[in-house]
């Protein structure tokens, strides 16, 4: 099972348009003065640290999921797992439940040619391993 990204340029354009629309809506809601005030009060070191922590957590999650997928026989790269993990994270934040991103991750894997049972199994095993890790901590 080899993942291919045919038509990725169309998806990138759609993502860019969607992201721009979200930013415009947010800017419209906050207004220029509210945005300026918020940015002036923000501590840039804290923001940079939180961003680095967020990126690190996403890499750890993607590596865990990638290793699980490799054990199931999914032929993919860590970069692909990271991209799909970020998409899943986005939808976990956007949708009312935290499992919406998991469904999106499994769906994208099936679109890339991975059989449904392997896609779902990899996502479920990733969630279970994360739960076990949290319990151990």
Tab-separated table of N, CA and C in Angstrom:
chain	number	residue	atom	x	y	z
A	1	UNK	N	0.842	-1.175	0.000
A	1	UNK	CA	0.000	0.000	0.000
A	1	UNK	C	0.887	1.238	0.000
A	2	UNK	N	0.960	1.898	-1.096
A	2	UNK	CA	1.784	3.094	-1.219
A	2	UNK	C	0.873	4.304	-1.301
A	3	UNK	N	1.140	5.309	-0.483
A	3	UNK	CA	0.318	6.515	-0.487
A	3	UNK	C	0.742	7.419	-1.626
A	4	UNK	N	-0.206	7.913	-2.365
A	4	UNK	CA	0.095	8.875	-3.422
A	4	UNK	C	-0.749	10.118	-3.193
A	5	UNK	N	-0.219	11.268	-3.589
A	5	UNK	CA	-0.884	12.541	-3.373
A	5	UNK	C	-1.237	13.164	-4.721
A	6	UNK	N	-2.058	12.443	-5.485
A	6	UNK	CA	-2.497	12.935	-6.789
A	6	UNK	C	-3.502	14.055	-6.579
A	7	UNK	N	-3.317	15.099	-7.305
A	7	UNK	CA	-4.238	16.223	-7.207
A	7	UNK	C	-4.027	17.066	-5.964
A	8	UNK	N	-2.844	16.996	-5.379
A	8	UNK	CA	-2.589	17.732	-4.145
A	8	UNK	C	-2.668	19.234	-4.362
A	9	UNK	N	-2.320	19.713	-5.559
A	9	UNK	CA	-2.361	21.165	-5.796
A	9	UNK	C	-3.779	21.692	-5.667
A	10	UNK	N	-4.778	20.923	-6.077
A	10	UNK	CA	-6.169	21.347	-5.932
A	10	UNK	C	-6.548	21.436	-4.458
A	11	UNK	N	-6.082	20.483	-3.685
A	11	UNK	CA	-6.369	20.483	-2.262
A	11	UNK	C	-5.681	21.653	-1.572
A	12	UNK	N	-4.458	21.963	-2.000
A	12	UNK	CA	-3.732	23.081	-1.393
A	12	UNK	C	-4.423	24.407	-1.680
A	13	UNK	N	-4.944	24.553	-2.886
A	13	UNK	CA	-5.671	25.773	-3.224
A	13	UNK	C	-6.935	25.883	-2.370
A	14	UNK	N	-7.656	24.781	-2.240
A	14	UNK	CA	-8.878	24.789	-1.422
A	14	UNK	C	-8.553	25.086	0.035
A	15	UNK	N	-7.476	24.509	0.549
A	15	UNK	CA	-7.075	24.775	1.927
A	15	UNK	C	-6.705	26.241	2.113
A	16	UNK	N	-5.987	26.795	1.135
A	16	UNK	CA	-5.596	28.201	1.215
A	16	UNK	C	-6.792	29.128	1.219
A	17	UNK	N	-7.760	28.854	0.363
A	17	UNK	CA	-8.972	29.675	0.311
A	17	UNK	C	-9.745	29.558	1.620
A	18	UNK	N	-9.872	28.343	2.146
A	18	UNK	CA	-10.587	28.131	3.401
A	18	UNK	C	-9.872	28.850	4.549
A	19	UNK	N	-8.545	28.729	4.600
A	19	UNK	CA	-7.776	29.393	5.659
A	19	UNK	C	-7.913	30.909	5.575
A	20	UNK	N	-7.843	31.452	4.368
A	20	UNK	CA	-7.984	32.900	4.197
A	20	UNK	C	-9.376	33.358	4.629
A	21	UNK	N	-10.404	32.581	4.289
A	21	UNK	CA	-11.770	32.933	4.689
A	21	UNK	C	-11.910	32.916	6.215
A	22	UNK	N	-11.303	31.920	6.866
A	22	UNK	CA	-11.353	31.855	8.333
A	22	UNK	C	-10.645	33.056	8.959
A	23	UNK	N	-9.487	33.422	8.417
A	23	UNK	CA	-8.758	34.572	8.947
A	23	UNK	C	-9.526	35.871	8.729
A	24	UNK	N	-10.147	36.016	7.571
A	24	UNK	CA	-10.947	37.214	7.314
A	24	UNK	C	-12.144	37.300	8.257
A	25	UNK	N	-12.788	36.168	8.494
A	25	UNK	CA	-13.910	36.144	9.429
A	25	UNK	C	-13.444	36.501	10.842
A	26	UNK	N	-12.321	35.952	11.252
A	26	UNK	CA	-11.782	36.257	12.568
A	26	UNK	C	-11.420	37.735	12.677
A	27	UNK	N	-10.771	38.281	11.661
A	27	UNK	CA	-10.387	39.687	11.665
A	27	UNK	C	-11.630	40.579	11.713
A	28	UNK	N	-12.676	40.171	10.990
A	28	UNK	CA	-13.921	40.930	10.993
A	28	UNK	C	-14.567	40.915	12.386
A	29	UNK	N	-14.513	39.758	13.056
A	29	UNK	CA	-15.113	39.619	14.387
A	29	UNK	C	-14.349	40.435	15.433
A	30	UNK	N	-13.026	40.379	15.376
A	30	UNK	CA	-12.203	41.055	16.386
A	30	UNK	C	-12.071	42.537	16.089
A	31	UNK	N	-11.866	42.868	14.837
A	31	UNK	CA	-11.628	44.253	14.454
A	31	UNK	C	-10.154	44.599	14.572
A	32	UNK	N	-9.735	45.623	13.906
A	32	UNK	CA	-8.319	45.968	13.881
A	32	UNK	C	-7.824	46.467	15.237
A	33	UNK	N	-8.641	47.202	15.964
A	33	UNK	CA	-8.214	47.719	17.268
A	33	UNK	C	-8.071	46.592	18.286
A	34	UNK	N	-9.009	45.671	18.302
A	34	UNK	CA	-8.932	44.530	19.221
A	34	UNK	C	-7.726	43.661	18.928
A	35	UNK	N	-7.446	43.460	17.653
A	35	UNK	CA	-6.282	42.665	17.273
A	35	UNK	C	-4.994	43.363	17.695
A	36	UNK	N	-4.916	44.656	17.449
A	36	UNK	CA	-3.725	45.415	17.828
A	36	UNK	C	-3.518	45.373	19.341
A	37	UNK	N	-4.577	45.559	20.120
A	37	UNK	CA	-4.475	45.516	21.581
A	37	UNK	C	-4.016	44.146	22.078
A	38	UNK	N	-4.570	43.105	21.489
A	38	UNK	CA	-4.201	41.751	21.894
A	38	UNK	C	-2.735	41.478	21.583
A	39	UNK	N	-2.282	41.872	20.408
A	39	UNK	CA	-0.885	41.632	20.036
A	39	UNK	C	0.080	42.460	20.884
A	40	UNK	N	-0.325	43.644	21.288
A	40	UNK	CA	0.547	44.466	22.122
A	40	UNK	C	0.692	43.887	23.523
A	41	UNK	N	-0.335	43.230	24.025
A	41	UNK	CA	-0.291	42.644	25.362
A	41	UNK	C	0.372	41.273	25.375
A	42	UNK	N	0.546	40.653	24.212
A	42	UNK	CA	1.063	39.286	24.134
A	42	UNK	C	2.558	39.244	24.439
A	43	UNK	N	2.969	38.235	25.162
A	43	UNK	CA	4.379	37.997	25.445
A	43	UNK	C	4.914	37.090	24.340
A	44	UNK	N	5.790	37.608	23.502
A	44	UNK	CA	6.272	36.862	22.341
A	44	UNK	C	7.073	35.623	22.737
A	45	UNK	N	7.786	35.672	23.850
A	45	UNK	CA	8.544	34.497	24.290
A	45	UNK	C	7.598	33.355	24.686
A	46	UNK	N	6.519	33.708	25.341
A	46	UNK	CA	5.537	32.694	25.724
A	46	UNK	C	4.878	32.102	24.490
A	47	UNK	N	4.520	32.944	23.541
A	47	UNK	CA	3.899	32.461	22.304
A	47	UNK	C	4.852	31.553	21.543
A	48	UNK	N	6.114	31.950	21.442
A	48	UNK	CA	7.109	31.131	20.741
A	48	UNK	C	7.307	29.791	21.447
A	49	UNK	N	7.357	29.817	22.776
A	49	UNK	CA	7.514	28.577	23.526
A	49	UNK	C	6.328	27.641	23.363
A	50	UNK	N	5.132	28.202	23.412
A	50	UNK	CA	3.928	27.386	23.227
A	50	UNK	C	3.849	26.822	21.817
A	51	UNK	N	4.247	27.616	20.835
A	51	UNK	CA	4.252	27.136	19.451
A	51	UNK	C	5.248	25.991	19.283
A	52	UNK	N	6.438	26.117	19.882
A	52	UNK	CA	7.439	25.050	19.804
A	52	UNK	C	6.930	23.785	20.492
A	53	UNK	N	6.286	23.942	21.640
A	53	UNK	CA	5.715	22.797	22.350
A	53	UNK	C	4.632	22.127	21.515
A	54	UNK	N	3.775	22.921	20.888
A	54	UNK	CA	2.709	22.395	20.031
A	54	UNK	C	3.288	21.605	18.867
A	55	UNK	N	4.312	22.157	18.222
A	55	UNK	CA	4.950	21.458	17.099
A	55	UNK	C	5.592	20.156	17.567
A	56	UNK	N	6.242	20.187	18.721
A	56	UNK	CA	6.861	18.984	19.255
A	56	UNK	C	5.848	17.900	19.567
A	57	UNK	N	4.723	18.292	20.151
A	57	UNK	CA	3.666	17.317	20.448
A	57	UNK	C	3.098	16.700	19.179
A	58	UNK	N	2.960	17.507	18.130
A	58	UNK	CA	2.456	16.979	16.864
A	58	UNK	C	3.444	15.992	16.240
A	59	UNK	N	4.727	16.261	16.367
A	59	UNK	CA	5.731	15.330	15.838
A	59	UNK	C	5.713	14.022	16.622
A	60	UNK	N	5.578	14.097	17.939
A	60	UNK	CA	5.504	12.883	18.759
A	60	UNK	C	4.276	12.063	18.379
A	61	UNK	N	3.131	12.729	18.237
A	61	UNK	CA	1.894	12.021	17.863
A	61	UNK	C	2.028	11.401	16.480
A	62	UNK	N	2.581	12.137	15.545
A	62	UNK	CA	2.729	11.623	14.187
A	62	UNK	C	3.706	10.449	14.148
A	63	UNK	N	4.781	10.527	14.921
A	63	UNK	CA	5.749	9.422	14.965
A	63	UNK	C	5.112	8.173	15.552
A	64	UNK	N	4.341	8.340	16.607
A	64	UNK	CA	3.650	7.204	17.215
A	64	UNK	C	2.698	6.554	16.211
A	65	UNK	N	1.908	7.376	15.526
A	65	UNK	CA	0.938	6.857	14.561
A	65	UNK	C	1.654	6.221	13.374
A	66	UNK	N	2.743	6.823	12.927
A	66	UNK	CA	3.520	6.294	11.806
A	66	UNK	C	4.078	4.914	12.144
A	67	UNK	N	4.625	4.758	13.354
A	67	UNK	CA	5.160	3.463	13.765
A	67	UNK	C	4.062	2.410	13.842
A	68	UNK	N	2.916	2.782	14.352
A	68	UNK	CA	1.784	1.854	14.402
A	68	UNK	C	1.374	1.456	12.992
A	69	UNK	N	1.285	2.434	12.098
A	69	UNK	CA	0.935	2.144	10.711
A	69	UNK	C	1.937	1.232	10.020
A	70	UNK	N	3.217	1.458	10.283
A	70	UNK	CA	4.255	0.597	9.696
A	70	UNK	C	4.092	-0.843	10.163
A	71	UNK	N	3.760	-1.032	11.456
A	71	UNK	CA	3.546	-2.386	11.985
A	71	UNK	C	2.332	-3.054	11.346
A	72	UNK	N	1.357	-2.242	10.931
A	72	UNK	CA	0.168	-2.790	10.268
A	72	UNK	C	0.399	-3.015	8.772
A	73	UNK	N	1.546	-2.578	8.257
A	73	UNK	CA	1.862	-2.789	6.842
A	73	UNK	C	1.553	-1.606	5.942
A	74	UNK	N	1.261	-0.449	6.528
A	74	UNK	CA	0.999	0.749	5.729
A	74	UNK	C	2.340	1.330	5.308
A	75	UNK	N	2.535	1.494	4.008
A	75	UNK	CA	3.776	2.060	3.484
A	75	UNK	C	3.587	3.558	3.313
A	76	UNK	N	4.141	4.321	4.247
A	76	UNK	CA	4.012	5.766	4.212
A	76	UNK	C	5.204	6.389	4.893
A	77	UNK	N	5.318	7.674	4.730
A	77	UNK	CA	6.443	8.387	5.323
A	77	UNK	C	5.986	9.102	6.591
A	78	UNK	N	6.962	9.480	7.383
A	78	UNK	CA	6.669	10.246	8.587
A	78	UNK	C	6.083	11.606	8.228
A	79	UNK	N	6.510	12.158	7.108
A	79	UNK	CA	5.962	13.444	6.655
A	79	UNK	C	4.468	13.315	6.371
A	80	UNK	N	4.083	12.229	5.732
A	80	UNK	CA	2.670	11.993	5.445
A	80	UNK	C	1.878	11.841	6.735
A	81	UNK	N	2.423	11.084	7.688
A	81	UNK	CA	1.738	10.912	8.970
A	81	UNK	C	1.608	12.254	9.697
A	82	UNK	N	2.638	13.085	9.588
A	82	UNK	CA	2.582	14.399	10.233
A	82	UNK	C	1.519	15.276	9.583
A	83	UNK	N	1.469	15.274	8.259
A	83	UNK	CA	0.452	16.078	7.562
A	83	UNK	C	-0.954	15.634	7.948
A	84	UNK	N	-1.193	14.332	7.915
A	84	UNK	CA	-2.522	13.833	8.259
A	84	UNK	C	-2.832	14.055	9.734
A	85	UNK	N	-1.816	13.976	10.569
A	85	UNK	CA	-2.014	14.255	11.988
A	85	UNK	C	-2.420	15.703	12.232
A	86	UNK	N	-1.807	16.624	11.494
A	86	UNK	CA	-2.170	18.035	11.629
A	86	UNK	C	-3.586	18.292	11.125
A	87	UNK	N	-3.964	17.608	10.045
A	87	UNK	CA	-5.341	17.730	9.542
A	87	UNK	C	-6.315	17.222	10.605
A	88	UNK	N	-5.977	16.081	11.218
A	88	UNK	CA	-6.819	15.546	12.280
A	88	UNK	C	-6.917	16.477	13.467
A	89	UNK	N	-5.797	17.101	13.833
A	89	UNK	CA	-5.798	18.060	14.940
A	89	UNK	C	-6.699	19.246	14.630
A	90	UNK	N	-6.617	19.729	13.395
A	90	UNK	CA	-7.468	20.846	12.990
A	90	UNK	C	-8.944	20.487	13.156
A	91	UNK	N	-9.338	19.314	12.672
A	91	UNK	CA	-10.742	18.930	12.760
A	91	UNK	C	-11.158	18.572	14.183
A	92	UNK	N	-10.221	18.126	15.018
A	92	UNK	CA	-10.541	17.916	16.434
A	92	UNK	C	-10.920	19.235	17.090
A	93	UNK	N	-10.278	20.321	16.670
A	93	UNK	CA	-10.593	21.637	17.220
A	93	UNK	C	-11.857	22.219	16.598
A	94	UNK	N	-12.098	21.926	15.338
A	94	UNK	CA	-13.213	22.522	14.595
A	94	UNK	C	-14.546	21.852	14.910
A	95	UNK	N	-14.539	20.550	15.013
A	95	UNK	CA	-15.779	19.795	15.206
A	95	UNK	C	-16.129	19.699	16.691
A	96	UNK	N	-17.405	19.466	17.011
A	96	UNK	CA	-17.826	19.450	18.412
A	96	UNK	C	-17.214	18.317	19.240
A	97	UNK	N	-16.860	17.204	18.629
A	97	UNK	CA	-16.276	16.106	19.406
A	97	UNK	C	-14.799	15.966	19.063
A	98	UNK	N	-14.059	15.353	19.965
A	98	UNK	CA	-12.627	15.198	19.717
A	98	UNK	C	-12.313	13.985	18.854
A	99	UNK	N	-13.320	13.223	18.475
A	99	UNK	CA	-13.069	12.065	17.610
A	99	UNK	C	-13.295	12.383	16.141
A	100	UNK	N	-13.742	13.589	15.832
A	100	UNK	CA	-13.940	13.960	14.430
A	100	UNK	C	-12.642	13.963	13.648
A	101	UNK	N	-11.571	14.419	14.285
A	101	UNK	CA	-10.262	14.416	13.628
A	101	UNK	C	-9.765	13.014	13.364
A	102	UNK	N	-10.101	12.079	14.260
A	102	UNK	CA	-9.721	10.686	14.046
A	102	UNK	C	-10.436	10.110	12.834
A	103	UNK	N	-11.708	10.421	12.693
A	103	UNK	CA	-12.455	9.956	11.526
A	103	UNK	C	-11.872	10.550	10.238
A	104	UNK	N	-11.472	11.813	10.291
A	104	UNK	CA	-10.867	12.452	9.122
A	104	UNK	C	-9.544	11.788	8.785
A	105	UNK	N	-8.719	11.475	9.801
A	105	UNK	CA	-7.435	10.806	9.550
A	105	UNK	C	-7.650	9.460	8.873
A	106	UNK	N	-8.608	8.678	9.382
A	106	UNK	CA	-8.893	7.368	8.792
A	106	UNK	C	-9.437	7.526	7.374
A	107	UNK	N	-10.288	8.512	7.167
A	107	UNK	CA	-10.867	8.735	5.834
A	107	UNK	C	-9.781	9.111	4.835
A	108	UNK	N	-8.858	9.994	5.232
A	108	UNK	CA	-7.785	10.389	4.316
A	108	UNK	C	-6.879	9.205	3.988
A	109	UNK	N	-6.651	8.343	4.967
A	109	UNK	CA	-5.848	7.155	4.682
A	109	UNK	C	-6.538	6.255	3.664
A	110	UNK	N	-7.859	6.093	3.800
A	110	UNK	CA	-8.575	5.261	2.830
A	110	UNK	C	-8.570	5.907	1.448
A	111	UNK	N	-8.623	7.229	1.389
A	111	UNK	CA	-8.541	7.928	0.091
A	111	UNK	C	-7.187	7.720	-0.566
A	112	UNK	N	-6.161	7.475	0.250
A	112	UNK	CA	-4.816	7.268	-0.271
A	112	UNK	C	-4.563	5.802	-0.629
A	113	UNK	N	-5.581	4.966	-0.498
A	113	UNK	CA	-5.447	3.582	-0.923
A	113	UNK	C	-5.244	2.572	0.196
A	114	UNK	N	-5.263	3.010	1.423
A	114	UNK	CA	-5.118	2.093	2.555
A	114	UNK	C	-6.479	1.457	2.813
A	115	UNK	N	-6.542	0.128	2.959
A	115	UNK	CA	-7.826	-0.510	3.270
A	115	UNK	C	-8.431	0.047	4.561
A	116	UNK	N	-9.745	0.113	4.581
A	116	UNK	CA	-10.465	0.730	5.693
A	116	UNK	C	-10.098	0.110	7.033
A	117	UNK	N	-9.987	-1.210	7.096
A	117	UNK	CA	-9.707	-1.839	8.394
A	117	UNK	C	-8.339	-1.442	8.924
A	118	UNK	N	-7.341	-1.253	8.036
A	118	UNK	CA	-6.021	-0.817	8.485
A	118	UNK	C	-6.024	0.653	8.887
A	119	UNK	N	-6.767	1.460	8.155
A	119	UNK	CA	-6.847	2.886	8.474
A	119	UNK	C	-7.492	3.089	9.844
A	120	UNK	N	-8.612	2.436	10.061
A	120	UNK	CA	-9.319	2.571	11.339
A	120	UNK	C	-8.493	1.957	12.466
A	121	UNK	N	-7.900	0.804	12.216
A	121	UNK	CA	-7.086	0.151	13.245
A	121	UNK	C	-5.915	1.027	13.665
A	122	UNK	N	-5.266	1.679	12.698
A	122	UNK	CA	-4.118	2.517	13.042
A	122	UNK	C	-4.543	3.697	13.914
A	123	UNK	N	-5.678	4.293	13.608
A	123	UNK	CA	-6.155	5.434	14.388
A	123	UNK	C	-6.576	4.990	15.788
A	124	UNK	N	-7.285	3.877	15.883
A	124	UNK	CA	-7.728	3.385	17.187
A	124	UNK	C	-6.526	2.978	18.045
A	125	UNK	N	-5.570	2.275	17.444
A	125	UNK	CA	-4.377	1.882	18.188
A	125	UNK	C	-3.563	3.098	18.628
A	126	UNK	N	-3.542	4.136	17.803
A	126	UNK	CA	-2.852	5.365	18.177
A	126	UNK	C	-3.521	5.991	19.390
A	127	UNK	N	-4.844	6.045	19.394
A	127	UNK	CA	-5.581	6.605	20.537
A	127	UNK	C	-5.353	5.779	21.805
A	128	UNK	N	-5.396	4.454	21.659
A	128	UNK	CA	-5.213	3.578	22.818
A	128	UNK	C	-3.805	3.730	23.377
A	129	UNK	N	-2.803	3.775	22.501
A	129	UNK	CA	-1.421	3.923	22.988
A	129	UNK	C	-1.230	5.275	23.673
A	130	UNK	N	-1.876	6.322	23.176
A	130	UNK	CA	-1.784	7.635	23.831
A	130	UNK	C	-2.442	7.580	25.212
A	131	UNK	N	-3.565	6.893	25.311
A	131	UNK	CA	-4.259	6.767	26.600
A	131	UNK	C	-3.407	5.991	27.605
A	132	UNK	N	-2.756	4.934	27.129
A	132	UNK	CA	-1.871	4.166	28.004
A	132	UNK	C	-0.700	5.026	28.471
A	133	UNK	N	-0.132	5.798	27.550
A	133	UNK	CA	0.992	6.679	27.912
A	133	UNK	C	0.574	7.714	28.939
A	134	UNK	N	-0.617	8.278	28.783
A	134	UNK	CA	-1.102	9.256	29.764
A	134	UNK	C	-1.290	8.584	31.119
A	135	UNK	N	-1.816	7.371	31.113
A	135	UNK	CA	-1.983	6.637	32.355
A	135	UNK	C	-0.656	6.349	33.045
A	136	UNK	N	0.378	6.059	32.258
A	136	UNK	CA	1.700	5.783	32.844
A	136	UNK	C	2.338	7.043	33.410
A	137	UNK	N	2.051	8.167	32.789
A	137	UNK	CA	2.623	9.426	33.275
A	137	UNK	C	1.976	9.790	34.594
